[in-house]
Amino acid sequence: MGDRHTWTAAPAAAEHARSVLAAAWSCAVTAQGGREEFVGAHTVAADGRVLLHVPEDSALLAAAICAPRGEPSAILEFADVAPVPVRSRIRARLWMSGWFVPDDGHLAFRPSRIVLRRPAGTVVIGLDDFAGAEPDPLAGAEAQLLTHLADAHPDAVERLTRLVEPDSLHGAVRVQPLAVDRHGLTLRIERARGNGDVRLPFHAPADDVTQLTERMHVLLTQASSATCPRALQRQRTGGDG
C-alpha cells in the first residue's frame, strides 16, 4: 500500500546534497581501481569542496600527484544514514566524481559530476547549483534532535501520527522519526511487510533549533486536536507495537 506524501516545501536537490555532505562523518573513495573508507578525515569548504586529510605516505596522495590534470580520477561516496534505528536506514547517497589536487597538506577534491539518490529518485546536480547552495541549518543538529525525540518523547511521536492519513497507518507496527529539516519532519511507518514515509510540513521554515522547537509545538498542538487514527487504535487493541 502506498503512503500519502506531502512533499511540499521540501529541500531542493542541491540543498539536500549539501546537507548530506555537511552531516557525513565518513566517505568512501574509489580511485586507481581500489576503494578505501575514510572516517573523520574530511572537511567541507564553504563552496562545497571536499578537503581530505590523508597521511603523507598515502597511495591516494601519490595517485593524485601523478594523475593527469583535469581528468576524473576518483569517486567519492557519502551515505546519509538515519540517526534513529529504522529499517532501511540509508536515506540518501551522494556520489561525486572528479579529481584530487594536493593543497597545503591535504587533498582538495574538484568535482566534475554530482549525483544524489534519494527515495524520490536520482538526480544529477549542476556544479554551480551545488556550489551556490547551503546545507540545511539543522543538518548538524539533526542526529541529536531526532534521537532525543525518539528516546525521550515517544508519546509525542505517537501523538504526531494523528496528523497522518489513516490509510498510511494501516498495518503499522512502529512509527519513528526519520528526518527533520527546516521545512518539516518525516516519519517512517514500519509494517509487518514493508515500510513507508510520511512528511509533516512546518507552517514556516525553521532557521535554527529555537524556531524548530516552536514549529514542533505547533504540530503537536494540531495533533492534540485531531482524533486518534483508527489504524493505530486497531494496532493497540491487537497488541502490536
CSV table of C-alpha atoms in Angstrom, one decimal, residues 31-195:
chain,number,residue,atom,x,y,z
A,31,ALA,CA,40.5,5.6,-7.1
A,32,GLN,CA,43.1,3.7,-9.2
A,33,GLY,CA,40.9,0.6,-9.1
A,34,GLY,CA,40.8,0.5,-5.2
A,35,ARG,CA,38.2,1.6,-2.6
A,36,GLU,CA,39.1,3.0,0.8
A,37,GLU,CA,36.9,4.2,3.6
A,38,PHE,CA,38.0,7.4,5.4
A,39,VAL,CA,36.4,8.2,8.8
A,40,GLY,CA,36.6,11.7,10.3
A,41,ALA,CA,39.2,12.6,7.6
A,42,HIS,CA,37.4,15.2,5.6
A,43,THR,CA,36.2,18.7,6.0
A,44,VAL,CA,33.9,20.8,3.7
A,45,ALA,CA,34.7,24.3,2.4
A,46,ALA,CA,32.0,27.0,2.2
A,47,ASP,CA,31.6,26.3,-1.5
A,48,GLY,CA,31.1,22.6,-1.0
A,49,ARG,CA,34.7,21.5,-1.9
A,50,VAL,CA,35.8,18.4,0.0
A,51,LEU,CA,39.2,18.6,1.7
A,52,LEU,CA,40.5,15.1,2.5
A,53,HIS,CA,43.3,14.8,5.1
A,54,VAL,CA,45.4,11.7,4.4
A,55,PRO,CA,48.9,10.5,5.6
A,56,GLU,CA,51.9,11.7,3.6
A,57,ASP,CA,52.6,8.1,2.6
A,58,SER,CA,49.0,7.5,1.4
A,59,ALA,CA,48.7,5.8,-2.0
A,60,LEU,CA,45.8,8.1,-2.7
A,61,LEU,CA,48.1,11.1,-2.3
A,62,ALA,CA,50.6,9.6,-4.7
A,63,ALA,CA,47.9,8.8,-7.2
A,64,ALA,CA,46.6,12.4,-7.1
A,65,ILE,CA,50.0,13.8,-7.7
A,66,CYS,CA,50.6,11.5,-10.7
A,67,ALA,CA,47.1,11.7,-12.3
A,68,PRO,CA,46.7,13.7,-15.5
A,69,ARG,CA,45.5,17.2,-14.5
A,70,GLY,CA,41.8,17.7,-15.0
A,71,GLU,CA,40.9,14.1,-15.7
A,72,PRO,CA,38.3,12.5,-13.5
A,73,SER,CA,40.3,10.0,-11.4
A,74,ALA,CA,38.2,9.4,-8.3
A,75,ILE,CA,34.7,8.9,-7.0
A,76,LEU,CA,33.6,10.0,-3.5
A,77,GLU,CA,30.5,8.4,-1.9
A,78,PHE,CA,28.7,9.7,1.1
A,79,ALA,CA,25.8,7.8,2.8
A,80,ASP,CA,23.1,9.7,4.6
A,81,VAL,CA,22.2,7.3,7.5
A,82,ALA,CA,19.2,7.8,9.7
A,83,PRO,CA,20.3,8.5,13.3
A,84,VAL,CA,17.3,6.7,14.7
A,85,PRO,CA,17.3,2.9,14.2
A,86,VAL,CA,14.8,2.1,11.5
A,87,ARG,CA,14.5,-0.3,8.6
A,88,SER,CA,16.5,0.7,5.5
A,89,ARG,CA,18.5,3.3,7.4
A,90,ILE,CA,20.3,4.8,4.4
A,91,ARG,CA,18.1,7.8,3.5
A,92,ALA,CA,20.2,9.0,0.5
A,93,ARG,CA,23.5,8.5,-1.2
A,94,LEU,CA,25.7,11.2,-2.7
A,95,TRP,CA,28.3,10.5,-5.4
A,96,MET,CA,30.9,13.0,-6.6
A,97,SER,CA,33.2,12.1,-9.5
A,98,GLY,CA,36.2,14.3,-10.2
A,99,TRP,CA,39.9,14.6,-9.3
A,100,PHE,CA,42.1,15.4,-6.3
A,101,VAL,CA,44.6,18.3,-6.2
A,102,PRO,CA,47.3,18.4,-3.5
A,103,ASP,CA,46.7,21.5,-1.5
A,104,ASP,CA,48.6,22.6,1.6
A,105,GLY,CA,49.0,19.2,3.2
A,106,HIS,CA,45.6,17.7,2.2
A,107,LEU,CA,43.8,16.8,-1.0
A,108,ALA,CA,41.2,19.1,-2.4
A,109,PHE,CA,38.5,17.4,-4.5
A,110,ARG,CA,37.3,19.1,-7.6
A,111,PRO,CA,34.0,17.6,-8.8
A,112,SER,CA,33.0,17.2,-12.4
A,113,ARG,CA,29.7,15.4,-11.7
A,114,ILE,CA,27.5,15.2,-8.7
A,115,VAL,CA,24.6,12.7,-8.3
A,116,LEU,CA,22.1,12.4,-5.5
A,117,ARG,CA,20.0,9.3,-5.0
A,118,ARG,CA,17.0,9.5,-2.6
A,119,PRO,CA,13.6,7.8,-2.4
A,120,ALA,CA,12.1,10.3,-4.7
A,121,GLY,CA,14.6,9.4,-7.4
A,122,THR,CA,18.1,10.0,-8.7
A,123,VAL,CA,19.1,13.5,-9.8
A,124,VAL,CA,22.2,15.0,-11.4
A,125,ILE,CA,23.1,18.3,-9.6
A,126,GLY,CA,24.6,21.2,-11.5
A,127,LEU,CA,28.0,22.2,-10.3
A,128,ASP,CA,27.0,25.9,-10.0
A,129,ASP,CA,23.8,24.9,-8.1
A,130,PHE,CA,25.8,22.8,-5.7
A,131,ALA,CA,28.4,25.4,-5.1
A,132,GLY,CA,25.8,28.1,-4.5
A,133,ALA,CA,23.6,26.0,-2.2
A,134,GLU,CA,23.9,25.9,1.6
A,135,PRO,CA,23.3,23.0,3.8
A,136,ASP,CA,20.1,22.9,5.8
A,137,PRO,CA,20.6,24.9,9.0
A,138,LEU,CA,19.5,21.9,11.1
A,139,ALA,CA,21.8,19.4,9.4
A,140,GLY,CA,24.5,19.5,12.1
A,141,ALA,CA,22.0,19.1,14.9
A,142,GLU,CA,19.6,16.7,13.3
A,143,ALA,CA,21.0,13.5,14.7
A,144,GLN,CA,20.7,14.7,18.3
A,145,LEU,CA,17.3,16.2,17.7
A,146,LEU,CA,15.8,13.0,16.3
A,147,THR,CA,17.4,10.6,18.8
A,148,HIS,CA,16.1,12.8,21.6
A,149,LEU,CA,12.6,12.9,20.1
A,150,ALA,CA,12.6,9.1,19.7
A,151,ASP,CA,14.1,8.2,23.0
A,152,ALA,CA,12.7,10.8,25.4
A,153,HIS,CA,9.4,11.6,23.8
A,154,PRO,CA,7.8,8.5,22.2
A,155,ASP,CA,4.4,9.8,23.4
A,156,ALA,CA,5.0,12.9,21.1
A,157,VAL,CA,5.8,10.7,18.2
A,158,GLU,CA,2.6,8.7,18.7
A,159,ARG,CA,0.6,11.9,19.0
A,160,LEU,CA,2.0,13.2,15.7
A,161,THR,CA,0.6,10.1,13.9
A,162,ARG,CA,-2.8,11.8,14.4
A,163,LEU,CA,-1.7,14.1,11.5
A,164,VAL,CA,-1.2,11.1,9.2
A,165,GLU,CA,-3.9,9.8,6.9
A,166,PRO,CA,-5.4,6.6,8.4
A,167,ASP,CA,-4.7,4.7,5.2
A,168,SER,CA,-1.0,5.3,5.6
A,169,LEU,CA,-1.1,3.9,9.1
A,170,HIS,CA,-2.9,0.7,8.2
A,171,GLY,CA,-0.9,-2.3,9.5
A,172,ALA,CA,1.7,-0.1,11.2
A,173,VAL,CA,3.7,-1.8,13.8
A,174,ARG,CA,6.1,1.0,14.6
A,175,VAL,CA,6.4,4.7,13.8
A,176,GLN,CA,9.8,6.5,14.2
A,177,PRO,CA,11.1,10.0,13.3
A,178,LEU,CA,13.2,9.5,10.2
A,179,ALA,CA,14.4,13.0,9.3
A,180,VAL,CA,13.9,16.7,10.1
A,181,ASP,CA,14.9,19.8,8.1
A,182,ARG,CA,14.0,23.4,8.2
A,183,HIS,CA,10.8,22.6,6.2
A,184,GLY,CA,9.3,19.7,8.0
A,185,LEU,CA,9.5,16.4,9.9
A,186,THR,CA,9.4,13.0,8.2
A,187,LEU,CA,8.1,9.9,9.9
A,188,ARG,CA,9.0,6.3,9.0
A,189,ILE,CA,6.0,4.0,9.2
A,190,GLU,CA,7.0,0.3,9.6
A,191,ARG,CA,4.6,-2.5,8.8
A,192,ALA,CA,4.9,-6.3,9.1
A,193,ARG,CA,5.7,-6.2,5.4
A,194,GLY,CA,7.4,-3.1,4.1
A,195,ASN,CA,7.5,0.5,5.3
